[in-house]
Short mmCIF file of C-alpha atoms in Angstrom, two decimals:
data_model
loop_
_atom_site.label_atom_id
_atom_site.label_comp_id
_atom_site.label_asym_id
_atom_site.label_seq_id
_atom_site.Cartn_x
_atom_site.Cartn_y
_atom_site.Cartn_z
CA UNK A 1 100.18 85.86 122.30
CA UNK A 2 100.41 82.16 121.35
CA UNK A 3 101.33 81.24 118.09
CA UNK A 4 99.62 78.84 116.38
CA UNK A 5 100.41 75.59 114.46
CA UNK A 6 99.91 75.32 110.64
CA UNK A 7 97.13 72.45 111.15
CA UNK A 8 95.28 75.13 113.27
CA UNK A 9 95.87 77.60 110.56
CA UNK A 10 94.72 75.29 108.16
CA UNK A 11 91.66 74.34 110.32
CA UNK A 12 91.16 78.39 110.55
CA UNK A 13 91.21 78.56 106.45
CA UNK A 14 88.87 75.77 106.32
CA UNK A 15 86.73 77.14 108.34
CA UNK A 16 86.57 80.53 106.47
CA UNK A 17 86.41 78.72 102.98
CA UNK A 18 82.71 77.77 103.93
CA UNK A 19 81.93 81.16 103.87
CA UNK A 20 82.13 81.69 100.66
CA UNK A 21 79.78 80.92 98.03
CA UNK A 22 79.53 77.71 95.31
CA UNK A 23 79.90 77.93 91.64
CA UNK A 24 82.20 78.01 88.96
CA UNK A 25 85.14 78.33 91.64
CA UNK A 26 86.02 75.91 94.69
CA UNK A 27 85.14 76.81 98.21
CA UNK A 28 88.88 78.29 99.63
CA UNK A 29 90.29 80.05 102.85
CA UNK A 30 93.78 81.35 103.59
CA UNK A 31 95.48 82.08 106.54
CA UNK A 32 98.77 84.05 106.75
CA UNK A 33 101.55 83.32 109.92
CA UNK A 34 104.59 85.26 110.88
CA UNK A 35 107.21 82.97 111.77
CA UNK A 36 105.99 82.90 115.62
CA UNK A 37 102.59 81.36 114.82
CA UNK A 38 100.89 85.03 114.92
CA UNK A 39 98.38 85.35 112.79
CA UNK A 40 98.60 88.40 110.22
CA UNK A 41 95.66 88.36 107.75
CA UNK A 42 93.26 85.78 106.51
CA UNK A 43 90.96 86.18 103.40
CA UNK A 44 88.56 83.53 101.71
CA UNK A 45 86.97 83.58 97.88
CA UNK A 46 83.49 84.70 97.75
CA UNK A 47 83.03 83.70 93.90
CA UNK A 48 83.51 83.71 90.74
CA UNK A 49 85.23 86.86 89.12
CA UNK A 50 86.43 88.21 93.14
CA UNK A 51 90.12 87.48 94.20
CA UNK A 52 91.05 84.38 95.41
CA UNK A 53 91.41 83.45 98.86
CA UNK A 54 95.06 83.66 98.59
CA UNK A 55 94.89 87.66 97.34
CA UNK A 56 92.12 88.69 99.66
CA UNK A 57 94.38 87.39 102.60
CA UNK A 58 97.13 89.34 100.92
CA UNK A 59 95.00 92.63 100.02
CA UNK A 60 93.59 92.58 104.01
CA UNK A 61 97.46 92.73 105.03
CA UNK A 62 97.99 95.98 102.67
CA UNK A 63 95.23 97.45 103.74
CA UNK A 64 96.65 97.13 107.49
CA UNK A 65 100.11 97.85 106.37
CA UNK A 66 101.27 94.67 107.67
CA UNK A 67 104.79 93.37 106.05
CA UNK A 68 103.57 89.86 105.14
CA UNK A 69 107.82 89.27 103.50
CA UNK A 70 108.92 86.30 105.20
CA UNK A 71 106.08 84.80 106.22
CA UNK A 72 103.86 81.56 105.63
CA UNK A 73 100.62 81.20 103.98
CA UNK A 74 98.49 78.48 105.06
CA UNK A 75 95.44 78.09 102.30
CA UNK A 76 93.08 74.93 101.47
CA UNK A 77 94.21 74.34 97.77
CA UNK A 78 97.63 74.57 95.98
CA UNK A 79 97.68 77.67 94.64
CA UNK A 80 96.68 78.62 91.48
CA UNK A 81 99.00 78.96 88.29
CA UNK A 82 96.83 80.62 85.43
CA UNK A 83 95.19 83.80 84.85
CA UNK A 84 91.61 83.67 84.43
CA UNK A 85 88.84 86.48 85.46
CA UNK A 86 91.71 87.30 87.89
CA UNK A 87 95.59 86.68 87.82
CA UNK A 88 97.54 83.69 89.12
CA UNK A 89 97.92 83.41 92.78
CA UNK A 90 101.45 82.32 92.60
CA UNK A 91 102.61 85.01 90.75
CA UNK A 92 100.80 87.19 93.74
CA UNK A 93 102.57 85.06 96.51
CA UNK A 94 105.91 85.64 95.02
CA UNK A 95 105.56 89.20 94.81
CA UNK A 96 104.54 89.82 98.32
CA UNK A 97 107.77 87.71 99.71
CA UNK A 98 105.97 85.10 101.02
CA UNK A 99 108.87 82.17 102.31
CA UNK A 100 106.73 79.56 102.50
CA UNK A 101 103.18 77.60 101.21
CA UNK A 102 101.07 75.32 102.89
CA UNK A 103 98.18 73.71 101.20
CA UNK A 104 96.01 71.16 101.48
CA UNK A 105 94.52 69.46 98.30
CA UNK A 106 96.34 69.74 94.90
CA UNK A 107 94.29 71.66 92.47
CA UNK A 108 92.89 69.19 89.98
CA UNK A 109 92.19 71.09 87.02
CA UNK A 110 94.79 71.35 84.06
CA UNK A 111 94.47 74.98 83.38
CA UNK A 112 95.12 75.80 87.19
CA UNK A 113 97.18 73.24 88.12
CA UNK A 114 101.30 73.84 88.95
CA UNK A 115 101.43 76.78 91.47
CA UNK A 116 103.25 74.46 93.94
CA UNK A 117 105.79 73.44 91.42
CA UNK A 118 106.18 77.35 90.25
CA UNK A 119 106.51 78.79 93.63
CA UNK A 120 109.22 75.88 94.78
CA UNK A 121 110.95 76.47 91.52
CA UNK A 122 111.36 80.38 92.69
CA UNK A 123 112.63 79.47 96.06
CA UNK A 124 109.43 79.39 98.02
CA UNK A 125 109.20 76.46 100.62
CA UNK A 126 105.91 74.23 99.56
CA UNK A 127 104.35 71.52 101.21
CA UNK A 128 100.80 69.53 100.88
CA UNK A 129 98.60 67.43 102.05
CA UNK A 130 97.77 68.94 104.99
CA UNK A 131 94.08 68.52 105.74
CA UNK A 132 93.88 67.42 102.00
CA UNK A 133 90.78 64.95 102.43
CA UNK A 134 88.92 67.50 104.50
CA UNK A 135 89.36 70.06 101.83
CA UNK A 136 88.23 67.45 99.23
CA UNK A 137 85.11 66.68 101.18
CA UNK A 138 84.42 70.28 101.23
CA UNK A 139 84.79 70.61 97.23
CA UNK A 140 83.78 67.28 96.30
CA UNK A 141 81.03 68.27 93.96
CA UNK A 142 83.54 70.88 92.39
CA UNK A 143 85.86 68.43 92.02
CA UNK A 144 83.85 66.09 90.38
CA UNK A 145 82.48 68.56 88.16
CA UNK A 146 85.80 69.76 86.93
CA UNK A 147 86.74 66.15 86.61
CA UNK A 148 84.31 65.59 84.09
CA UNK A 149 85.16 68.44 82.08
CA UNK A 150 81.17 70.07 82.95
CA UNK A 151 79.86 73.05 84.56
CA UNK A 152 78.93 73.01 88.41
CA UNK A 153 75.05 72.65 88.57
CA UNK A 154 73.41 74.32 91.21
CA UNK A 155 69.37 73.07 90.42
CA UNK A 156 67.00 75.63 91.64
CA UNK A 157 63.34 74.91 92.95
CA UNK A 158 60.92 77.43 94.67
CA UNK A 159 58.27 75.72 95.65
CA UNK A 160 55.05 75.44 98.93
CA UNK A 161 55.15 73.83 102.01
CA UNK A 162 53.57 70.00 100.25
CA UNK A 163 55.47 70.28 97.04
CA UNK A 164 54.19 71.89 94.20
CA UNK A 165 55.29 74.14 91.96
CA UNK A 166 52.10 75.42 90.21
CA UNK A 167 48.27 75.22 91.61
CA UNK A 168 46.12 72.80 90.09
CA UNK A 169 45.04 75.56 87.42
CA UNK A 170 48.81 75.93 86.53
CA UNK A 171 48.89 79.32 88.08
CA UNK A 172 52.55 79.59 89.50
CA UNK A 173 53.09 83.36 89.63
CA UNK A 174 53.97 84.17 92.40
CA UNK A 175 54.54 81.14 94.73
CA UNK A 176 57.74 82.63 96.52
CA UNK A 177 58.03 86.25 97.63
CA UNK A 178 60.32 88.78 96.40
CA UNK A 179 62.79 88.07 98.81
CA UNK A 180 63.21 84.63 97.74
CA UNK A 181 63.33 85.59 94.15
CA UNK A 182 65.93 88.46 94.47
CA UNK A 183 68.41 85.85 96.43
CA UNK A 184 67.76 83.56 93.14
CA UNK A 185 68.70 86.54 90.95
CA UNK A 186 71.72 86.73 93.27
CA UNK A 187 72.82 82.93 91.90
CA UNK A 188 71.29 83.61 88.38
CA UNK A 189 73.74 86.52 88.00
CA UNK A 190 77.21 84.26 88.85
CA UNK A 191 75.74 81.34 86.90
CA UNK A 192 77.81 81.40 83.63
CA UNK A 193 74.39 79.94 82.09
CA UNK A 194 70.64 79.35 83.19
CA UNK A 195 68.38 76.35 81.68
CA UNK A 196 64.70 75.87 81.28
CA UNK A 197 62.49 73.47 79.28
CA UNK A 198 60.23 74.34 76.17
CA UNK A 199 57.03 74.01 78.93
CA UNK A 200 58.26 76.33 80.96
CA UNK A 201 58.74 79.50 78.19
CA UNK A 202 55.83 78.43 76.61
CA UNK A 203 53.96 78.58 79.98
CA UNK A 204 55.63 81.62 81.68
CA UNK A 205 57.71 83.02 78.94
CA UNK A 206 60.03 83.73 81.92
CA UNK A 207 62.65 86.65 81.03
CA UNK A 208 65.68 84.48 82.75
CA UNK A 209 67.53 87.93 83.62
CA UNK A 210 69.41 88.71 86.60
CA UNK A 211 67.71 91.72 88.35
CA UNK A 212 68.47 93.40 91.65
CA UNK A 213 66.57 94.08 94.67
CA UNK A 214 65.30 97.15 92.64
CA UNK A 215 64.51 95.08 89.33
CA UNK A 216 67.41 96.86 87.24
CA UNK A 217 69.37 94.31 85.05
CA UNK A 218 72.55 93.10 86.82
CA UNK A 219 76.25 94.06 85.74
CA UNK A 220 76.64 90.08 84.52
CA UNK A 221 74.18 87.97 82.80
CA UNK A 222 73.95 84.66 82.18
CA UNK A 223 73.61 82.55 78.54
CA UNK A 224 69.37 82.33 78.85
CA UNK A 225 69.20 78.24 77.39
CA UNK A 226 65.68 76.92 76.24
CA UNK A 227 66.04 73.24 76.10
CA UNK A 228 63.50 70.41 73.83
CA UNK A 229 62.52 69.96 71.06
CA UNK A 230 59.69 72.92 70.73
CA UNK A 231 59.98 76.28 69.08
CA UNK A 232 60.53 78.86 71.12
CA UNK A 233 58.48 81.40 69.82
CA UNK A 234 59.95 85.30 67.98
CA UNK A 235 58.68 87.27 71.07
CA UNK A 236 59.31 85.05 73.83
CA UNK A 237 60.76 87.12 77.21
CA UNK A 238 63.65 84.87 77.03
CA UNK A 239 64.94 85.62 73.65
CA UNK A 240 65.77 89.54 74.88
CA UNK A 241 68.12 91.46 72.13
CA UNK A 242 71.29 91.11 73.77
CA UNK A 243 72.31 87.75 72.05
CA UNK A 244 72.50 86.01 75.15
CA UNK A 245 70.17 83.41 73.81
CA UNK A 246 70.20 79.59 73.17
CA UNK A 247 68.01 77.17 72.44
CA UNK A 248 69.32 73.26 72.80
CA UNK A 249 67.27 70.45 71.32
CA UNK A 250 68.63 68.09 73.62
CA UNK A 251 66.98 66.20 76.70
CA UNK A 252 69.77 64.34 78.02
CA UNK A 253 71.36 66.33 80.49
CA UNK A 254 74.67 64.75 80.14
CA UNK A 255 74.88 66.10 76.49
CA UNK A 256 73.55 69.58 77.57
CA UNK A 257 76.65 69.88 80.34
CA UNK A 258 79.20 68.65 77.52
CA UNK A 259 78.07 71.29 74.91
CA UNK A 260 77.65 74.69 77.33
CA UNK A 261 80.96 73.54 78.53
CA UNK A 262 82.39 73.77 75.62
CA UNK A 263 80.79 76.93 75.35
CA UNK A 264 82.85 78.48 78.58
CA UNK A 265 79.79 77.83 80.92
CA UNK A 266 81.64 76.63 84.75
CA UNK A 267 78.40 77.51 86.46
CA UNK A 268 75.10 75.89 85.25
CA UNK A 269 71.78 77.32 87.08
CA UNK A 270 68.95 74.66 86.36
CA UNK A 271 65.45 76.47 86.66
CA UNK A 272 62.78 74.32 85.76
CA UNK A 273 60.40 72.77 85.29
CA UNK A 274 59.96 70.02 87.11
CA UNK A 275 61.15 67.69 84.52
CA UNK A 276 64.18 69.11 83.36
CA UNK A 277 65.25 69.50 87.23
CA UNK A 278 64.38 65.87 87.90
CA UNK A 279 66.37 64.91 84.64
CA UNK A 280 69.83 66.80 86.31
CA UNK A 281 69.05 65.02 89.76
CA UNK A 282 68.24 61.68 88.10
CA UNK A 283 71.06 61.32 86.22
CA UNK A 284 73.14 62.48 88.96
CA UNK A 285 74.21 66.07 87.81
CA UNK A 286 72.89 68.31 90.67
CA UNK A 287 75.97 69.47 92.63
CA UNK A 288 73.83 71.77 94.60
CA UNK A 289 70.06 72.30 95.78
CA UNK A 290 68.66 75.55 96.34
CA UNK A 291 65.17 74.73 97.24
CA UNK A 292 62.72 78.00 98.50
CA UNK A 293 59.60 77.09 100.30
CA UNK A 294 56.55 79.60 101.21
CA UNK A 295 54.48 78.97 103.88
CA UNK A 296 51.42 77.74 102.09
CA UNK A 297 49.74 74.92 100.72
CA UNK A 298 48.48 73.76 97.67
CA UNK A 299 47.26 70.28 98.10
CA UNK A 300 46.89 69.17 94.10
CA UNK A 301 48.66 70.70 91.21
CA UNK A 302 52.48 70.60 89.62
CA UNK A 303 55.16 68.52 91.43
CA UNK A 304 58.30 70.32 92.70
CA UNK A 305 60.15 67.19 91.42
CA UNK A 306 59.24 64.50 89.00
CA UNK A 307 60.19 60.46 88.68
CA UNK A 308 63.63 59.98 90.13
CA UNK A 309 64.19 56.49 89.01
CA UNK A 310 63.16 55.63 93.63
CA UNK A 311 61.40 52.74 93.88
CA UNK A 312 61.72 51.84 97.23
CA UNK A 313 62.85 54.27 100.42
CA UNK A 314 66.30 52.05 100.16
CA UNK A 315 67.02 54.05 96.70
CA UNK A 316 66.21 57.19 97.72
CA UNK A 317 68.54 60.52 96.76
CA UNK A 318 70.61 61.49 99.80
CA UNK A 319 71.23 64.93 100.47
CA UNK A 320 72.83 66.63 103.85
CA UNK A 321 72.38 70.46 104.85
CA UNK A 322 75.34 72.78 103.29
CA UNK A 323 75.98 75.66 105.48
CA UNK A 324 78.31 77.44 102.93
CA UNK A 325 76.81 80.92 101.53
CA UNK A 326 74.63 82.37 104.95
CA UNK A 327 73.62 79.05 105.93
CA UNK A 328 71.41 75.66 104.97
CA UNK A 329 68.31 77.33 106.01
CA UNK A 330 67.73 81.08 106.62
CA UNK A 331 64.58 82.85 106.13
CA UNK A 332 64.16 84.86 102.87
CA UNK A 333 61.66 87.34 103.36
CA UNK A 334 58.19 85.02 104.77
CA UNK A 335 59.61 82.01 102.96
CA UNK A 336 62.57 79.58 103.64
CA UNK A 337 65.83 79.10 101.26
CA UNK A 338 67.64 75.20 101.99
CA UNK A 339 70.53 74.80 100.89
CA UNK A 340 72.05 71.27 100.25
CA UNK A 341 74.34 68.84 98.54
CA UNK A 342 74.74 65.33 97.64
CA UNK A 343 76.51 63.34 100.14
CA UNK A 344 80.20 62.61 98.78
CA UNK A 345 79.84 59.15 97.23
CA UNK A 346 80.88 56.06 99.39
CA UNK A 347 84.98 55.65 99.45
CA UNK A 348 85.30 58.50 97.63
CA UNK A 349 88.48 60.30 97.81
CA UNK A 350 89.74 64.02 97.26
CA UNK A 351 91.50 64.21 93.70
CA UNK A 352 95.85 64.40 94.35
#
């Protein structure tokens, strides 16, 4: 069998990174080589609270009883140095005998940053920069996020074929099937915190639960955040009893990231309505679109989206197809789920 190089390794881990699922955690793959080139496990993270790329690849070689001692581990970010939800990878990749790391893009946040430097200082061989700008490209809106000390923001929209949101009675319920709702549960239950405006409870009085296929709560649930300026009334759906309640009298999205930050929030869902979603996207803050269209038409009524600041076509919000998590566009029972991103800003480069 031919071996194969580390850049085709790291192309390999790249490749399964993508499959995993945005959030609170970067997009990673990891690729494990026996000295030849052979390939001996590979593994990718598939989101927040699941093992990292670098201990799936390691738990698929235990599970085929394949000796990984002495071998090299190929994986699109420098390993990470902290324990979080789960345990540092380093610590993991010293255990298992590993000789040597290869990664591609320095991790860039504080807490997780160092693995390199603690696996060289035990005698493991460490090198990146392979691949490092393609792995930045691929976690550029993570990055940033992280960067500015906020959550990730994955805004939400379901929505018909033209655009709108609500008829032109207001009647909303139920544009999307259940299909398309139970994949939103899906995101609602790794978002570390969902947001809606005032309007929307006082116009739904949405619950803001994650619920299963089957409509039974989810293991995790998200921090249920009312935002404005209006009460939120004693028996509103969203209040529930389990504390996970909070009401912010803040419009400014900016302000909103900062303070469920510093709550512990990494993942931010954005709901609705309409304004508070074009307030994230105006200002900038959606990392991620998840936009689910039925196959009807409404003709008059609420707008999906609200004043973006667009003028003329030249200003308009770019966005390009994300084929992480099953895909940019896959059916969801007789409706459509897109999936996109912003496209990386001009010059950027991947954080070193």
């Amino acid at each position: 069998m031919v071996g194969h190089t580390e850049a085709e390794a790291m192309a390999l881990a790249l490749k399964l990174a993508r499959r995993g699922v945005r959030g609170a955690n970067p997009l990673v793959g990891a690729v494990i080589l026996d000295p030849s080139g052979r390939i001996l496990s590979t593994g990718f993270h598939r989101g927040a609270g699941t093992p990292h790329a670098e201990a799936d690849a390691l738990a698929a070689a235990a599970a085929s009883g394949t000796d990984v001692s002495g071998a090299t581990m190929v994986v699109t970010l420098e390993p990470c140095n902290h324990t979080g939800r789960t345990g540092p990878c380093s610590q993991a990749i010293r255990e298992a005998g590993l000789s040597r790391v290869v990664y591609a893009a320095a991790d860039p946040t504080a807490e997780a940053a160092g693995g390199a430097a603690t696996l060289a200082a035990a005698g493991v061989d460490t090198a990146g920069g392979l691949m490092a700008a393609e792995s930045g490209e691929l976690n550029h809106r993570w990055i940033r996020a992280m960067q500015e000390h906020r959550p990730f923001v994955t805004v939400k929209i379901a929505q018909s074929l033209d655009g709108r949101t609500a008829a032109e009675d207001g009647t909303s319920q139920w544009i999307t099937g259940s299909a398309a709702r139970t994949d939103g549960h899906r995101i609602r239950s790794r978002a570390d915190a969902v947001v809606v405006g005032t309007g929307t409870v006082l116009a739904d009085d949405p619950q803001l639960t994650a619920r299963d296929e089957l409509g039974a709560p989810a293991l995790r649930q998200p921090l249920r955040v009312a935002v404005g300026h209006r009460p939120v009334p004693a028996e509103a759906a969203i209040r529930g009893s389990d504390g996970r309640f909070l009401q912010i009298t803040e419009h400014d999205p900016a302000l909103i990231c900062r303070g469920l930050y510093a709550r512990g929030a990494r993942h931010l869902m954005v709901e609705g309505g309409a304004m508070v979603a074009s307030a994230f996207l105006r200002a900038g803050l959606a990392d991620e679109l998840v936009a689910y269209v039925a196959p009807l038409l409404l003709g008059a009524g609420t707008s999906a989206v609200g004043a973006l600041g667009v003028q003329t076509l030249a200003d308009a919000s770019h966005w390009r197809w994300d084929e992480t998590d099953g895909g940019a566009v896959r059916s969801a029972g007789p409706d459509l789920r897109l999936r996109l991103e912003p496209l990386p800003a001009s010059g950027a480069t991947p954080a070193h």
